[in-house]
Amino acid sequence: MNQQDNSYEKPLPAIEAWNRPFWESAKGGVLSLQQCTQCSHIRSPINHVCPKCLSADHEWVRLSGRGTVLSSIVFHQVYHPAFAGDVPYNVSLIQLEEGPRMLSNVVGIPPNEVRGGDAVEAIFDAVTPEVSIPRF
């Protein structure tokens, strides 16, 4: 699944100061998110304030990468030409062990076999030398 050449044609994230720690961690094979230093809430998506207490204070914390599939859908339609070779593929909502939820893909099994309640663990797909995408 690793593609280390420059032929990756799918959309890539815009890596900026506010999300750089997430992508740098992912590049190193680690899932990390912001944790509020006031109330300890781990937040996803990444944000400039805590949705629980509205504090701007946070630190980046390493997560276990373990979670559970809450729901999954299989895409059969090609919505972007770069994904034509991936159809069918799943988009799954993952409940992380530490609390937050993430949208991602479950890989390693046929897309239509992903079920709610499945235990998953993050892996990191190095799609370019700069970007590794978390999948489960």
PDB file of C-alpha atoms in Angstrom:
ATOM      1  CA  MET A   1       0.000   0.000   0.000  1.00  0.00           C
ATOM      2  CA  ASN A   2       2.979   2.327   0.409  1.00  0.00           C
ATOM      3  CA  GLN A   3       3.647   4.568  -2.535  1.00  0.00           C
ATOM      4  CA  GLN A   4       6.842   6.549  -2.106  1.00  0.00           C
ATOM      5  CA  ASP A   5       7.035   8.063  -5.597  1.00  0.00           C
ATOM      6  CA  ASN A   6       5.706  11.383  -6.888  1.00  0.00           C
ATOM      7  CA  SER A   7       2.853   9.804  -8.871  1.00  0.00           C
ATOM      8  CA  TYR A   8       0.300  10.086  -6.056  1.00  0.00           C
ATOM      9  CA  GLU A   9      -2.669  11.843  -7.659  1.00  0.00           C
ATOM     10  CA  LYS A  10      -5.260  11.841  -4.885  1.00  0.00           C
ATOM     11  CA  PRO A  11      -5.973  15.026  -2.929  1.00  0.00           C
ATOM     12  CA  LEU A  12      -3.451  15.679  -0.158  1.00  0.00           C
ATOM     13  CA  PRO A  13      -3.904  17.633   3.070  1.00  0.00           C
ATOM     14  CA  ALA A  14      -2.691  21.201   3.288  1.00  0.00           C
ATOM     15  CA  ILE A  15      -0.087  20.955   6.033  1.00  0.00           C
ATOM     16  CA  GLU A  16       0.004  24.212   7.967  1.00  0.00           C
ATOM     17  CA  ALA A  17       1.214  25.346  11.401  1.00  0.00           C
ATOM     18  CA  TRP A  18      -2.057  24.439  13.153  1.00  0.00           C
ATOM     19  CA  ASN A  19      -2.132  20.801  11.923  1.00  0.00           C
ATOM     20  CA  ARG A  20       1.573  20.121  11.363  1.00  0.00           C
ATOM     21  CA  PRO A  21       2.033  18.131  14.635  1.00  0.00           C
ATOM     22  CA  PHE A  22      -0.694  15.680  13.554  1.00  0.00           C
ATOM     23  CA  TRP A  23       0.923  15.058  10.152  1.00  0.00           C
ATOM     24  CA  GLU A  24       4.465  14.902  11.534  1.00  0.00           C
ATOM     25  CA  SER A  25       3.340  12.294  14.067  1.00  0.00           C
ATOM     26  CA  ALA A  26       1.538  10.311  11.368  1.00  0.00           C
ATOM     27  CA  LYS A  27       4.687  10.402   9.236  1.00  0.00           C
ATOM     28  CA  GLY A  28       6.463   8.788  12.201  1.00  0.00           C
ATOM     29  CA  GLY A  29       3.769   6.120  12.569  1.00  0.00           C
ATOM     30  CA  VAL A  30       2.101   7.693  15.599  1.00  0.00           C
ATOM     31  CA  LEU A  31      -1.474   8.898  16.005  1.00  0.00           C
ATOM     32  CA  SER A  32      -1.599  12.113  18.022  1.00  0.00           C
ATOM     33  CA  LEU A  33      -4.244  14.714  18.760  1.00  0.00           C
ATOM     34  CA  GLN A  34      -4.645  17.862  20.806  1.00  0.00           C
ATOM     35  CA  GLN A  35      -5.468  17.553  24.486  1.00  0.00           C
ATOM     36  CA  CYS A  36      -6.802  20.553  26.372  1.00  0.00           C
ATOM     37  CA  THR A  37      -4.491  21.451  29.238  1.00  0.00           C
ATOM     38  CA  GLN A  38      -7.427  22.951  31.161  1.00  0.00           C
ATOM     39  CA  CYS A  39     -10.031  20.142  31.088  1.00  0.00           C
ATOM     40  CA  SER A  40      -8.036  17.231  29.519  1.00  0.00           C
ATOM     41  CA  HIS A  41     -10.510  16.774  26.640  1.00  0.00           C
ATOM     42  CA  ILE A  42      -8.863  15.157  23.613  1.00  0.00           C
ATOM     43  CA  ARG A  43     -10.205  16.910  20.568  1.00  0.00           C
ATOM     44  CA  SER A  44     -10.889  15.841  17.063  1.00  0.00           C
ATOM     45  CA  PRO A  45     -11.119  17.518  14.697  1.00  0.00           C
ATOM     46  CA  ILE A  46      -8.115  19.717  15.378  1.00  0.00           C
ATOM     47  CA  ASN A  47      -9.262  23.160  16.517  1.00  0.00           C
ATOM     48  CA  HIS A  48      -7.925  26.390  17.978  1.00  0.00           C
ATOM     49  CA  VAL A  49     -10.181  26.117  21.060  1.00  0.00           C
ATOM     50  CA  CYS A  50     -11.500  23.266  23.182  1.00  0.00           C
ATOM     51  CA  PRO A  51     -15.151  22.490  22.395  1.00  0.00           C
ATOM     52  CA  LYS A  52     -15.757  21.585  26.076  1.00  0.00           C
ATOM     53  CA  CYS A  53     -14.274  24.562  27.956  1.00  0.00           C
ATOM     54  CA  LEU A  54     -13.272  26.981  25.145  1.00  0.00           C
ATOM     55  CA  SER A  55      -9.650  27.135  26.315  1.00  0.00           C
ATOM     56  CA  ALA A  56      -7.029  27.746  23.652  1.00  0.00           C
ATOM     57  CA  ASP A  57      -4.402  25.919  25.731  1.00  0.00           C
ATOM     58  CA  HIS A  58      -3.465  22.464  24.528  1.00  0.00           C
ATOM     59  CA  GLU A  59      -0.678  19.973  24.055  1.00  0.00           C
ATOM     60  CA  TRP A  60      -0.259  17.217  21.498  1.00  0.00           C
ATOM     61  CA  VAL A  61      -0.568  13.744  22.988  1.00  0.00           C
ATOM     62  CA  ARG A  62       0.234  10.322  21.602  1.00  0.00           C
ATOM     63  CA  LEU A  63      -2.783   8.028  21.330  1.00  0.00           C
ATOM     64  CA  SER A  64      -2.844   4.247  21.341  1.00  0.00           C
ATOM     65  CA  GLY A  65      -4.231   4.098  17.805  1.00  0.00           C
ATOM     66  CA  ARG A  66      -6.746   1.476  18.925  1.00  0.00           C
ATOM     67  CA  GLY A  67     -10.449   1.873  18.364  1.00  0.00           C
ATOM     68  CA  THR A  68     -13.759   0.375  17.327  1.00  0.00           C
ATOM     69  CA  VAL A  69     -15.711   0.767  14.104  1.00  0.00           C
ATOM     70  CA  LEU A  70     -18.936   2.663  14.870  1.00  0.00           C
ATOM     71  CA  SER A  71     -20.230   2.635  11.315  1.00  0.00           C
ATOM     72  CA  SER A  72     -19.014   2.067   7.786  1.00  0.00           C
ATOM     73  CA  ILE A  73     -20.272   2.691   4.284  1.00  0.00           C
ATOM     74  CA  VAL A  74     -18.964   1.288   1.016  1.00  0.00           C
ATOM     75  CA  PHE A  75     -18.508   3.695  -1.883  1.00  0.00           C
ATOM     76  CA  HIS A  76     -19.201   2.192  -5.301  1.00  0.00           C
ATOM     77  CA  GLN A  77     -19.451   5.506  -7.162  1.00  0.00           C
ATOM     78  CA  VAL A  78     -16.339   7.296  -8.442  1.00  0.00           C
ATOM     79  CA  TYR A  79     -16.584  10.846  -7.092  1.00  0.00           C
ATOM     80  CA  HIS A  80     -13.027  11.830  -8.003  1.00  0.00           C
ATOM     81  CA  PRO A  81     -11.083  10.304 -10.922  1.00  0.00           C
ATOM     82  CA  ALA A  82      -8.031   9.620  -8.744  1.00  0.00           C
ATOM     83  CA  PHE A  83     -10.085   7.146  -6.663  1.00  0.00           C
ATOM     84  CA  ALA A  84     -11.381   5.132  -9.646  1.00  0.00           C
ATOM     85  CA  GLY A  85      -8.937   2.293  -8.971  1.00  0.00           C
ATOM     86  CA  ASP A  86     -10.042   2.036  -5.331  1.00  0.00           C
ATOM     87  CA  VAL A  87     -13.768   1.505  -5.905  1.00  0.00           C
ATOM     88  CA  PRO A  88     -15.318  -0.106  -3.973  1.00  0.00           C
ATOM     89  CA  TYR A  89     -13.809   1.290  -0.746  1.00  0.00           C
ATOM     90  CA  ASN A  90     -15.139   1.967   2.734  1.00  0.00           C
ATOM     91  CA  VAL A  91     -15.332   5.154   4.734  1.00  0.00           C
ATOM     92  CA  SER A  92     -15.617   4.272   8.398  1.00  0.00           C
ATOM     93  CA  LEU A  93     -16.249   6.161  11.618  1.00  0.00           C
ATOM     94  CA  ILE A  94     -13.765   4.983  14.237  1.00  0.00           C
ATOM     95  CA  GLN A  95     -14.316   5.487  17.965  1.00  0.00           C
ATOM     96  CA  LEU A  96     -10.810   5.846  19.365  1.00  0.00           C
ATOM     97  CA  GLU A  97     -10.015   4.263  22.735  1.00  0.00           C
ATOM     98  CA  GLU A  98      -9.217   7.689  24.179  1.00  0.00           C
ATOM     99  CA  GLY A  99     -12.594   9.189  23.241  1.00  0.00           C
ATOM    100  CA  PRO A 100     -12.471  11.089  19.943  1.00  0.00           C
ATOM    101  CA  ARG A 101     -13.863   9.795  16.676  1.00  0.00           C
ATOM    102  CA  MET A 102     -12.143   9.803  13.294  1.00  0.00           C
ATOM    103  CA  LEU A 103     -13.276   9.171   9.736  1.00  0.00           C
ATOM    104  CA  SER A 104     -10.908   6.898   7.862  1.00  0.00           C
ATOM    105  CA  ASN A 105     -10.740   3.641   5.939  1.00  0.00           C
ATOM    106  CA  VAL A 106     -10.521   0.113   7.296  1.00  0.00           C
ATOM    107  CA  VAL A 107      -8.010  -1.830   5.220  1.00  0.00           C
ATOM    108  CA  GLY A 108      -6.911  -5.446   5.101  1.00  0.00           C
ATOM    109  CA  ILE A 109     -10.381  -6.907   4.581  1.00  0.00           C
ATOM    110  CA  PRO A 110     -12.928  -6.495   1.782  1.00  0.00           C
ATOM    111  CA  PRO A 111     -14.794  -3.179   2.180  1.00  0.00           C
ATOM    112  CA  ASN A 112     -18.174  -4.873   2.539  1.00  0.00           C
ATOM    113  CA  GLU A 113     -16.945  -7.011   5.460  1.00  0.00           C
ATOM    114  CA  VAL A 114     -16.269  -4.064   7.794  1.00  0.00           C
ATOM    115  CA  ARG A 115     -18.797  -4.171  10.644  1.00  0.00           C
ATOM    116  CA  GLY A 116     -19.758  -1.939  13.530  1.00  0.00           C
ATOM    117  CA  GLY A 117     -18.039  -3.235  16.648  1.00  0.00           C
ATOM    118  CA  ASP A 118     -14.909  -4.416  14.820  1.00  0.00           C
ATOM    119  CA  ALA A 119     -11.728  -3.710  16.798  1.00  0.00           C
ATOM    120  CA  VAL A 120      -9.176  -1.776  14.728  1.00  0.00           C
ATOM    121  CA  GLU A 121      -5.726  -0.269  15.102  1.00  0.00           C
ATOM    122  CA  ALA A 122      -4.125   2.602  13.213  1.00  0.00           C
ATOM    123  CA  ILE A 123      -1.616   1.948  10.472  1.00  0.00           C
ATOM    124  CA  PHE A 124       0.028   4.653   8.405  1.00  0.00           C
ATOM    125  CA  ASP A 125      -0.039   4.689   4.623  1.00  0.00           C
ATOM    126  CA  ALA A 126       3.016   6.639   3.389  1.00  0.00           C
ATOM    127  CA  VAL A 127       1.465   8.078   0.227  1.00  0.00           C
ATOM    128  CA  THR A 128       4.243  10.624  -0.399  1.00  0.00           C
ATOM    129  CA  PRO A 129       7.554  11.284   1.342  1.00  0.00           C
ATOM    130  CA  GLU A 130       5.809  14.078   3.318  1.00  0.00           C
ATOM    131  CA  VAL A 131       2.362  12.547   4.021  1.00  0.00           C
ATOM    132  CA  SER A 132       1.334   9.364   5.795  1.00  0.00           C
ATOM    133  CA  ILE A 133      -2.420   8.877   6.074  1.00  0.00           C
ATOM    134  CA  PRO A 134      -3.837   7.079   9.119  1.00  0.00           C
ATOM    135  CA  ARG A 135      -5.981   4.104   8.207  1.00  0.00           C
ATOM    136  CA  PHE A 136      -7.261   1.291  10.409  1.00  0.00           C
TER     137      PHE A 136
END
